[in-house]
Coordinates of C-alpha atoms in Angstrom, one line a residue:
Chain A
X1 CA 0.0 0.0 0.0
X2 CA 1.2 3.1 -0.8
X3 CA 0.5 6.2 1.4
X4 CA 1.2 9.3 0.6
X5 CA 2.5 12.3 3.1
X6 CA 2.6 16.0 2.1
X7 CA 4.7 17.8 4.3
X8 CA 3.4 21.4 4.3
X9 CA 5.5 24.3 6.0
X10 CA 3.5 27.3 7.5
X11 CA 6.5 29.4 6.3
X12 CA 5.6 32.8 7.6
X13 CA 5.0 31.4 11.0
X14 CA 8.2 29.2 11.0
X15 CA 10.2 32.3 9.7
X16 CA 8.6 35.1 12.2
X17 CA 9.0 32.3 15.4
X18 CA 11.8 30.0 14.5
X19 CA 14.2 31.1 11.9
X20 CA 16.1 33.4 14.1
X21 CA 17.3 31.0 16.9
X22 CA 17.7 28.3 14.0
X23 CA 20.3 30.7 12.1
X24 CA 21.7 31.1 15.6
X25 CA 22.4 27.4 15.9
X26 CA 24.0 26.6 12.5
X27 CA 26.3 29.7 13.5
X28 CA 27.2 28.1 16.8
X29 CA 27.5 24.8 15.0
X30 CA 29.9 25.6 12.2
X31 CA 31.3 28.8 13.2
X32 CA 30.5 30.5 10.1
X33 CA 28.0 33.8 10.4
X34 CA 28.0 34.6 7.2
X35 CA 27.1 31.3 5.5
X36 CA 24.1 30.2 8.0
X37 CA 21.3 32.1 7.1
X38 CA 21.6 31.2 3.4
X39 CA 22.2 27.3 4.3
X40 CA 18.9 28.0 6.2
X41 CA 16.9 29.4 3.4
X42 CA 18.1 27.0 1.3
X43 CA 17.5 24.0 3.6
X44 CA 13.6 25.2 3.7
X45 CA 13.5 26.0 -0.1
X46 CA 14.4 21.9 -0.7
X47 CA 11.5 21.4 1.9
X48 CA 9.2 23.7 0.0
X49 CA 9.8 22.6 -3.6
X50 CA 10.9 18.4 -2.5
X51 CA 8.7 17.4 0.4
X52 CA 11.0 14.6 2.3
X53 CA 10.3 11.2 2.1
X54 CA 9.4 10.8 5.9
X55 CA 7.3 13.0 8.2
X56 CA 9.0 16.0 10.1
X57 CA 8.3 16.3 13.6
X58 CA 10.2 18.9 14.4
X59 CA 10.7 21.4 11.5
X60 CA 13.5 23.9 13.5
X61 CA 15.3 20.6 14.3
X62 CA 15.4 18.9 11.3
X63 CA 16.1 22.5 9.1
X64 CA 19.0 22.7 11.8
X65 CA 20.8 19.1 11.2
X66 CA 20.2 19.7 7.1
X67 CA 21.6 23.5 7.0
X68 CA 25.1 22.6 9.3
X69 CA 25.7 20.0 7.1
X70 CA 25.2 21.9 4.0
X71 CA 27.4 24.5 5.6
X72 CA 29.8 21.7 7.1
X73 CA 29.9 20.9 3.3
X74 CA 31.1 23.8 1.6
X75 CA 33.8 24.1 4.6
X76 CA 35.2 21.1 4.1
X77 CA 35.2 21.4 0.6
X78 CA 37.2 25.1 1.1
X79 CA 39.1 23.7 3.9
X80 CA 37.9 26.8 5.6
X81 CA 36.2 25.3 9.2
X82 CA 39.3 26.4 11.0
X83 CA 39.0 30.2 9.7
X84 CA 36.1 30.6 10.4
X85 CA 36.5 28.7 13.8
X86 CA 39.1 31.3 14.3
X87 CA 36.1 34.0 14.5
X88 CA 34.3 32.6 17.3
X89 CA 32.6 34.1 19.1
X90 CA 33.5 37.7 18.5
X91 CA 31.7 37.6 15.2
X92 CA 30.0 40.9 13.8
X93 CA 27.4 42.4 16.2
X94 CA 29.1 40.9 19.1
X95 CA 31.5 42.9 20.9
X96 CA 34.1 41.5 24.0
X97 CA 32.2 44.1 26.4
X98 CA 29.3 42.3 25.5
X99 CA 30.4 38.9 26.7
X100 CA 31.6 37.7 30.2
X101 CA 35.0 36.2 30.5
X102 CA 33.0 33.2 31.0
X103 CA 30.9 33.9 27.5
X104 CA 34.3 33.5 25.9
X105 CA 35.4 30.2 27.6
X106 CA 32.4 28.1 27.1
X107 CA 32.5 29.4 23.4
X108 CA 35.8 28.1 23.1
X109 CA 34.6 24.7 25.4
X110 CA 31.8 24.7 22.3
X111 CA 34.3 24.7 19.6
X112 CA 36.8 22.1 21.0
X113 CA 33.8 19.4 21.0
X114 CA 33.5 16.9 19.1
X115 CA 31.3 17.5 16.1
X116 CA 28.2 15.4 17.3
X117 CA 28.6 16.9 21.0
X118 CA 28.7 20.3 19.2
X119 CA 25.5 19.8 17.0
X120 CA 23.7 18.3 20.5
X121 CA 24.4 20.5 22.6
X122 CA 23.5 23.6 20.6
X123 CA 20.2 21.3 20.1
X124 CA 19.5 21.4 23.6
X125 CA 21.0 24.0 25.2
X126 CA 20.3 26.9 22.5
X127 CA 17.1 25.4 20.9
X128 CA 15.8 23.4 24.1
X129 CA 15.1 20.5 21.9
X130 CA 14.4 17.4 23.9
X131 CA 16.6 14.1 23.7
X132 CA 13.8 12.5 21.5
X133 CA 13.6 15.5 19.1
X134 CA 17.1 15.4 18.3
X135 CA 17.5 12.1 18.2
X136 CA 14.7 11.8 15.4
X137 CA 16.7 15.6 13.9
X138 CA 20.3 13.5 13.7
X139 CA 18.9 10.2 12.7
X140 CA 20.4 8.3 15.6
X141 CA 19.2 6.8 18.6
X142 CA 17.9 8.4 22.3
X143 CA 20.8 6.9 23.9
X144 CA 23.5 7.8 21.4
X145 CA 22.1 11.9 22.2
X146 CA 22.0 10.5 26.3
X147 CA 25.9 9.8 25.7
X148 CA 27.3 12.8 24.1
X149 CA 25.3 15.1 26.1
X150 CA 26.3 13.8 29.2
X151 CA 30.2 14.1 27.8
X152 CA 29.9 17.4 26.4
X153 CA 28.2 18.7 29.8
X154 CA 31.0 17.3 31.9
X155 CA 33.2 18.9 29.6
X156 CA 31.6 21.9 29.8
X157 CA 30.9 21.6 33.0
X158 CA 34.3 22.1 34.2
X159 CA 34.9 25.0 32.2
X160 CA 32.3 26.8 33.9
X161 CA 33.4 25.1 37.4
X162 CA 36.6 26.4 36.7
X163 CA 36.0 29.9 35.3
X164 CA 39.1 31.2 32.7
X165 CA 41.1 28.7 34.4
X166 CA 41.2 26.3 30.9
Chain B
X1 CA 23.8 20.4 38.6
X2 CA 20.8 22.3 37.1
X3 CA 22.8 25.3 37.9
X4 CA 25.2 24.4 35.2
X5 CA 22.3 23.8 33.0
X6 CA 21.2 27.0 33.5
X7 CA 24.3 28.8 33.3
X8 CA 24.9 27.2 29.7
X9 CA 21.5 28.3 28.4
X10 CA 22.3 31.7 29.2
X11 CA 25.9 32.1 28.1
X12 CA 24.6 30.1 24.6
X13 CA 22.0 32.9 24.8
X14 CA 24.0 35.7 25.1
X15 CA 26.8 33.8 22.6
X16 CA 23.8 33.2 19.7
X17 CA 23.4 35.8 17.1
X18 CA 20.3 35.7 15.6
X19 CA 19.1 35.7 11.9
X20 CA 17.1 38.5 10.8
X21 CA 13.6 37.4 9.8
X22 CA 13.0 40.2 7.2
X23 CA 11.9 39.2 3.9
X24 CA 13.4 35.7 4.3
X25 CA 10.0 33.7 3.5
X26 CA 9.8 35.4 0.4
X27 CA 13.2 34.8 -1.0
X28 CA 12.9 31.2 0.0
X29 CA 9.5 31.0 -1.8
X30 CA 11.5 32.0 -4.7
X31 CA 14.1 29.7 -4.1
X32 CA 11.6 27.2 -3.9
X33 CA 9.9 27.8 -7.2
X34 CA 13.0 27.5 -8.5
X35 CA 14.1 24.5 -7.3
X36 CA 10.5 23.2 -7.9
X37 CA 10.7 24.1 -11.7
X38 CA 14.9 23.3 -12.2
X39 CA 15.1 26.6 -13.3
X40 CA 18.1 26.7 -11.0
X41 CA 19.3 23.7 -12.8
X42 CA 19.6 21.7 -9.8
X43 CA 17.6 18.9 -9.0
X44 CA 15.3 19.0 -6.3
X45 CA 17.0 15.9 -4.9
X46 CA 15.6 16.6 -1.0
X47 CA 16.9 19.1 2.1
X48 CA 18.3 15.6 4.0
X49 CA 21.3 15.9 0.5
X50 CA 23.1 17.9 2.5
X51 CA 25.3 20.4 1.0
X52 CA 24.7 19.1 -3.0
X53 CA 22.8 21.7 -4.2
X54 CA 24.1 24.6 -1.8
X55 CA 26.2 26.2 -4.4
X56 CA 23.5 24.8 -7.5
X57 CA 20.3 27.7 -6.5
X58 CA 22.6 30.8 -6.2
X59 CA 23.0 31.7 -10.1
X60 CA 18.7 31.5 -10.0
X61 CA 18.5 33.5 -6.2
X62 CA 21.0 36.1 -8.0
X63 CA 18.8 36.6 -11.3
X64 CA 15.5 37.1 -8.4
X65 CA 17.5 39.7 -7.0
X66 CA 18.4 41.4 -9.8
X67 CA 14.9 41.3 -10.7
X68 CA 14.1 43.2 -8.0
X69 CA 16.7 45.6 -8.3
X70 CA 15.5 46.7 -11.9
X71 CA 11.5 47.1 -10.6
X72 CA 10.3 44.3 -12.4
X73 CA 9.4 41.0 -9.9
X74 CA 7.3 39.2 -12.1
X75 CA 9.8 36.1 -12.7
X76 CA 9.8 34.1 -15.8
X77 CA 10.9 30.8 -16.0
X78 CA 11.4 28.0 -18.2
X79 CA 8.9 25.2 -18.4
X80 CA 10.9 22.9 -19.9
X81 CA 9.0 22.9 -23.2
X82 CA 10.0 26.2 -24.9
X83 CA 7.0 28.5 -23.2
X84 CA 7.0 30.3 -20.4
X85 CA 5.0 31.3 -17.4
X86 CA 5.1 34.5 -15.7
X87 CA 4.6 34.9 -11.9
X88 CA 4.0 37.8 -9.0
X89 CA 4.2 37.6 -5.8
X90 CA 1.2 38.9 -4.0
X91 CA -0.1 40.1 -0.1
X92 CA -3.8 39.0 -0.1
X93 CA -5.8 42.1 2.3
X94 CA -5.3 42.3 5.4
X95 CA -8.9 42.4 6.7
X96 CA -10.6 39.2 7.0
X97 CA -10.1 35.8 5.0
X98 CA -10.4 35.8 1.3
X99 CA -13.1 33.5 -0.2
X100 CA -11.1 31.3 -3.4
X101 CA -12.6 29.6 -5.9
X102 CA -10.9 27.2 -8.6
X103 CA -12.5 28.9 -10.7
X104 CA -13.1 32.6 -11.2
X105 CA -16.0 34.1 -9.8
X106 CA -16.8 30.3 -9.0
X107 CA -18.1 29.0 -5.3
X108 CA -15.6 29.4 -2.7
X109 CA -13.4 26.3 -2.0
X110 CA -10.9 27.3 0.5
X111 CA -10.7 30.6 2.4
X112 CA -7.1 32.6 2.0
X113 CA -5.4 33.9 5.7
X114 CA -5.4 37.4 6.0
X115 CA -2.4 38.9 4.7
X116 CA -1.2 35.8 3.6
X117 CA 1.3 35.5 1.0
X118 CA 0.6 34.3 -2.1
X119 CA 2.1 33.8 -6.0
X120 CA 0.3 34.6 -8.9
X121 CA 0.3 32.4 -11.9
X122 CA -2.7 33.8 -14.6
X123 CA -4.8 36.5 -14.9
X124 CA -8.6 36.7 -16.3
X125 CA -8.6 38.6 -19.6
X126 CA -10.5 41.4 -18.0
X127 CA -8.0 41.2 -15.3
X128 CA -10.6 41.4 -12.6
X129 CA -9.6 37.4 -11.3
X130 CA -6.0 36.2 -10.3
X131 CA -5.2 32.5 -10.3
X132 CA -3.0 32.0 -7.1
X133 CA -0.8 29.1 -5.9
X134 CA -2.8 27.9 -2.4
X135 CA -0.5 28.7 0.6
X136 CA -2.1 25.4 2.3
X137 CA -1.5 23.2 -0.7
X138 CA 1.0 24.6 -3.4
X139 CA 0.1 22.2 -6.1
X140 CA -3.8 23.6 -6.3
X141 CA -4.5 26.6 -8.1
X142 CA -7.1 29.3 -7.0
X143 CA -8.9 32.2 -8.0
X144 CA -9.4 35.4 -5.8
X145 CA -11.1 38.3 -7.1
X146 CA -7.7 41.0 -8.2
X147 CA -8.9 44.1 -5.4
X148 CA -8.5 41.3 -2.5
X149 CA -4.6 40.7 -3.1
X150 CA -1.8 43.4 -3.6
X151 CA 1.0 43.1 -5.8
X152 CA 4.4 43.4 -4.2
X153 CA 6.6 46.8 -5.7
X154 CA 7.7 46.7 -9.0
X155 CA 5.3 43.6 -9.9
X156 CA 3.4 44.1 -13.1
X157 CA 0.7 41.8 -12.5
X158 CA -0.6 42.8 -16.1
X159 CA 2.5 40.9 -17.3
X160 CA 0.9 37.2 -16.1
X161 CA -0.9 35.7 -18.6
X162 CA -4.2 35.6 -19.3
X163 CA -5.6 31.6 -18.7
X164 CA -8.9 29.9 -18.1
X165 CA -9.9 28.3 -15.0
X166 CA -8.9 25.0 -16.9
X167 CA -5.5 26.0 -18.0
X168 CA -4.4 28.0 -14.9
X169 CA -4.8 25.1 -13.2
X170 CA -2.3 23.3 -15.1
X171 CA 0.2 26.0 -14.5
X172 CA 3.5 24.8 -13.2
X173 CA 3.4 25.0 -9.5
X174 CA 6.7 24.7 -7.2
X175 CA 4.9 21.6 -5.4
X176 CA 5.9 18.5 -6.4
X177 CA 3.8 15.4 -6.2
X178 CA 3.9 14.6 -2.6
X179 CA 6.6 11.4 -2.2
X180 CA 5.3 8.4 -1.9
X181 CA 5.8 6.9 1.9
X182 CA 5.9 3.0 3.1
X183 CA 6.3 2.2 -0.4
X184 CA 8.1 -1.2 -0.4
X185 CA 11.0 -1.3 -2.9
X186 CA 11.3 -5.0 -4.8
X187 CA 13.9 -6.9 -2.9
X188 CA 15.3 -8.9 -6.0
X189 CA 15.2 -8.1 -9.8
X190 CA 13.5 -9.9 -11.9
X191 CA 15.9 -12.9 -13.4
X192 CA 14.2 -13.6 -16.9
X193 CA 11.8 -11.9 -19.2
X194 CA 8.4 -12.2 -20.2
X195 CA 8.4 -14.6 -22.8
X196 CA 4.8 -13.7 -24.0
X197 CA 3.0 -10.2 -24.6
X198 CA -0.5 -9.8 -22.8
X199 CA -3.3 -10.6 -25.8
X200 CA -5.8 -8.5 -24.2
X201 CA -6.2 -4.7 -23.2
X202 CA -7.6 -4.7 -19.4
X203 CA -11.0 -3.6 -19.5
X204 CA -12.0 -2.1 -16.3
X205 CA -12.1 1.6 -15.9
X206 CA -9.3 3.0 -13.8
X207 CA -10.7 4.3 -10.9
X208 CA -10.9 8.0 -9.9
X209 CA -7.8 9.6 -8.4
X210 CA -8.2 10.9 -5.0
X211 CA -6.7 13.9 -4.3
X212 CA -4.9 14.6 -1.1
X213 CA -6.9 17.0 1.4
X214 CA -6.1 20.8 1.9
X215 CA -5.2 21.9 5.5
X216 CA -4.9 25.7 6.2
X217 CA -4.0 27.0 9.6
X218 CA -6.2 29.8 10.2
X219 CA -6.0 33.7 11.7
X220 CA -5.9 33.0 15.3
X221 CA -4.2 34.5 18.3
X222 CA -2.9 34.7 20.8
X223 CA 0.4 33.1 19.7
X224 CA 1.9 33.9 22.8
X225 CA 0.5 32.4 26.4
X226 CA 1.7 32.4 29.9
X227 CA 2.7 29.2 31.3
X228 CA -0.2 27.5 33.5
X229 CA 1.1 27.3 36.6
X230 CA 4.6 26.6 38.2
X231 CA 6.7 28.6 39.0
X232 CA 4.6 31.5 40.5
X233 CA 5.0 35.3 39.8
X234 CA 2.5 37.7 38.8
X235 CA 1.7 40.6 36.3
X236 CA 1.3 38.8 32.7
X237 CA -1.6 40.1 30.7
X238 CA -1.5 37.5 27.9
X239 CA -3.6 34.3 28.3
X240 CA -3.0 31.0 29.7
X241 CA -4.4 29.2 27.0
X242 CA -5.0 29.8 23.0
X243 CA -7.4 28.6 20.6
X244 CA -6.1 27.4 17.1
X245 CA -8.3 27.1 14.3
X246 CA -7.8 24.7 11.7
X247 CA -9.7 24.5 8.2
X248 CA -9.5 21.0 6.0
X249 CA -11.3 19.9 2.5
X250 CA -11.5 16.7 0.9
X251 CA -13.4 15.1 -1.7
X252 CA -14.4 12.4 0.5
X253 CA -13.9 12.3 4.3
X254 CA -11.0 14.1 6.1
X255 CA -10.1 13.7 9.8
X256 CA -7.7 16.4 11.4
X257 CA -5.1 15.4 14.6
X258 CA -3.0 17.9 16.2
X259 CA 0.4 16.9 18.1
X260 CA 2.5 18.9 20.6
X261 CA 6.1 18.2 19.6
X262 CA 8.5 17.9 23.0
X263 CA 10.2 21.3 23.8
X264 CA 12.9 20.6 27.2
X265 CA 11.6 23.1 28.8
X266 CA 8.2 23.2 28.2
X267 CA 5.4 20.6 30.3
X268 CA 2.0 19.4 30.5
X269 CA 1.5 20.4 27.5
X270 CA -2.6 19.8 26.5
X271 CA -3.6 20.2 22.6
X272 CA -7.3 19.5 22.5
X273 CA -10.0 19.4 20.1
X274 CA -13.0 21.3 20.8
X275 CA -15.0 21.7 18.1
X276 CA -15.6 20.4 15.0
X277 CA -18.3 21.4 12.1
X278 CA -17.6 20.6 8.7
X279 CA -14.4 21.4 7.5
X280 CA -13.6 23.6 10.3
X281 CA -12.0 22.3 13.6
X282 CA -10.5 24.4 16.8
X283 CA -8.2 23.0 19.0
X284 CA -7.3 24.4 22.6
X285 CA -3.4 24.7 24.0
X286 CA -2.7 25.0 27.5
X287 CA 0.9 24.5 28.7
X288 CA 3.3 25.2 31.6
X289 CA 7.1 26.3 30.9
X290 CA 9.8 25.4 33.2
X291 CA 11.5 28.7 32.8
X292 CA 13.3 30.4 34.5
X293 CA 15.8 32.0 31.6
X294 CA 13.4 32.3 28.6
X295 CA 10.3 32.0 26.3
X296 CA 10.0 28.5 24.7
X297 CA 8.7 27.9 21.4
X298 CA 5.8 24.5 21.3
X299 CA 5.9 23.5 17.9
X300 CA 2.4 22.0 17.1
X301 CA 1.8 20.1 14.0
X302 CA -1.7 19.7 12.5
X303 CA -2.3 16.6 10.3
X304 CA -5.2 15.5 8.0
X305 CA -5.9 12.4 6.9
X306 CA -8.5 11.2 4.2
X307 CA -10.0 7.5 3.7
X308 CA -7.6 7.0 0.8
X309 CA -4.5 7.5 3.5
X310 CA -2.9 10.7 2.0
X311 CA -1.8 12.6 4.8
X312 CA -0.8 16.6 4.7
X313 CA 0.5 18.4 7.4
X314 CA 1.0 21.8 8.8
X315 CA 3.1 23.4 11.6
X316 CA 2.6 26.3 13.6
X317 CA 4.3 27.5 16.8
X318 CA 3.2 28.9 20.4
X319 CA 5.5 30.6 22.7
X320 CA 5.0 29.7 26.5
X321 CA 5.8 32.6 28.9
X322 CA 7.2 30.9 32.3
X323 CA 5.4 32.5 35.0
X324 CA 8.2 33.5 36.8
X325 CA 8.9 36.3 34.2
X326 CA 6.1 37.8 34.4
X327 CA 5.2 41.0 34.3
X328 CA 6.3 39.8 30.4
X329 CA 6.5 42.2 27.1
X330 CA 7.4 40.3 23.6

């Protein structure tokens, strides 16, 4: 039997209430400002015009996972992650007055992750996505997120135990 | 350890930057269309291929904006077969719904939001009717009478071309056929041929083709609520609860679901139906936050389902005020 599922996107709503912490995650998770809100748009333009073959439970989750990778892509491609890396966190609109001493090391804990610790904790920290939402986001399982989260929170944990003292 | 929890929220808070929201929904519309159409000349392969087509759209994004530039937004695009097909983007008026018909001047079939935005594909000769792309379902075509919708700047909606209610419906639309789900692929290929030909043409009439429902999220408010109870605190104005009205069509029987996805910080979340006439149903929220540090977003996902199984879905969002941080301005 064949059903068929038709994923429709209330755009405006998505865009007005969810598009701006979602271009704040991809930039978190790839360390590249510039690049993010067009991997976004794009990600929700494939949506728009090729409806994915499964349902989408969480829209903000799932547009997250697909537009770091894209950007993730064209980085690797350019050998550029380390540049932009290199930008984090004093990007444009942010200046050092702006952001504790303790700001600065937990962006630097952030960077030093491992990729997949990276992409969850932004999940759940930034986003508040639960363990079961990005689970279903990254295509692995509940206790895979469990793991890393619990690692990158120790690790991150001690940074902000141990103030600039890295 | 919750302390750390919290502390990490709000240095990620105060690390994030943002994106700003302006005019993004309709340059991704056009990207959309032109992914939808290959006019960007890359295939519309699916947002999980990550990163393949990132560079593909930008030639098609740049030509939009160009388009803009020089005053003229009505796009044209290749349809593959030598013509072409003009479109504008449109704001339909602000005050009240917009009755559409599929055809023009016809009886109403779906209502528009609002100030929803829409793309114009045709024009009546007289150029009192436009033939829109349905927000709800992009693949249907509808006519709204030309004084309910404005065109954006520097659109020349004289420039779409004038179609009948039969051809505008045929007009290229940046919906694809919806992808087929739980199909089972063969597990083995076939190891000979067919030896002989079939003698006889079947003879039963195929049967009618169902088409997949429409689902439109209507006007409602308030799209903000306080959380229900928790942490305590005083002085929000906005509600506790908010009433979402959903409206779904089918040519044969549709039944509409609603389904809170799971937000960390938000709890007891309640999504309930309470009324239903026809093809309108309204659906009740209700929901505490777990504050303390900021405004959750509950992502609620309307689906309709008809008796042939197609399914189409819609997503809308409510932000949850924790009590706690109230007195509370957006």
């Amino acid at each position: 039997m064949t059903v068929e599922v038709a994923t429709r996107i209330d755009l405006e709503a998505f865009v007005a209430s969810e598009y701006p912490r979602v271009v704040a995650a991809v930039r978190l998770i790839t360390g590249d400002h510039d690049a993010a809100p067009d991997a976004v748009q794009e990600a929700l333009a494939g949506i728009i015009a090729s409806p994915p073959r499964k349902d989408i439970d969480n829209l903000a989750a799932y547009v997250t996972v697909v537009a770091s990778n894209k950007v993730r892509d064209v980085q690797r491609r350019r050998g550029a992650e380390s540049r932009a890396y290199d930008k984090l966190p004093m990007q444009r609109d942010i200046t050092t007055d702006e952001l504790s001493a303790l700001d600065t090391d937990v962006a630097a804990a952030i960077r030093a992750l491992p990729e997949r610790q990276r992409d969850i904790c932004i999940h759940h920290y930034l986003l508040d996505h639960s363990v079961e939402t990005i689970a279903e986001a990254m295509s692995v399982s509940t206790g895979t997120v469990k793991t890393q989260l619990h690692r990158a929170r120790a690790t991150l944990a001690a940074v902000l135990t141990n103030g600039g003292e890295r | 350890m919750t302390d750390i929890d919290t502390a990490l929220r709000e240095s990620l808070g105060r690390l994030a930057q943002p994106g700003d929201p302006s005019g993004v929904a309709s340059a991704i519309n056009a990207q959309a269309d032109a992914l939808a159409t290959g006019a960007a000349g890359a295939g519309a392969g699916g947002a999980a291929a990550s990163g393949g087509a990132f560079a593909g759209w930008i030639p098609a994004v740049v030509i939009a904006v160009l388009a803009l530039g020089a005053g003229a937004y009505v796009g044209v695009q290749s349809t593959g077969g030598g013509s072409s097909a003009a479109y504008a983007p449109m704001t339909v008026s602000p005050n009240g719904a917009i009755p559409a018909a599929s055809c023009p001047g016809g009886a109403a079939v779906t209502d528009l939001d609002p100030g929803a935005r829409v793309l114009a594909v045709a024009r009546t000769d007289s150029g009192d009717y436009l033939a829109v792309r349905d927000p709800a379902v992009l693949s249907h075509v509808v006519w709204v009478p030309a004084s309910d919708a404005t065109a954006d700047p520097g659109t020349n909606v004289s420039d779409l071309p004038v179609k009948d209610c039969s051809e505008a419906s045929a007009a290229p639309s940046p919906s694809v056929t919806p992808a087929p789900h739980h199909t089972t692929k063969p597990t083995t290929k076939p190891t000979t041929k067919p030896t002989t030909k079939p003698t006889t043409k079947p003879t039963t009439t195929p049967k009618p083709v169902d088409k997949p429902p429409t689902l439109t999220v209507g006007a409602w408010s308030p799209k903000i609520i306080v959380g229900s109870g928790g942490y305590g605190g005083t002085g929000c104005t906005q509600a506790v609860s908010t009433t979402i009205k959903i409206h779904a069509t089918d040519d044969g029987t549709v039944k509409v679901t609603g389904k809170v996805t799971p937000n960390a910080k938000i709890v007891g979340n309640t999504l309930t139906l309470v009324s239903h006439s026809g093809s309108s149903w309204a659906f009740k929220y209700i929901a505490n936050s777990k504050g303390p540090t900021s405004v959750p977003t509950a992502t609620i996902k309307f689906t309709a389902k008809d008796n042939a199984g197609h399914l189409v879905t819609r997503t809308t969002y409510v932000k949850v005020i924790p009590t706690n941080m109230c007195p509370y301005t957006p």
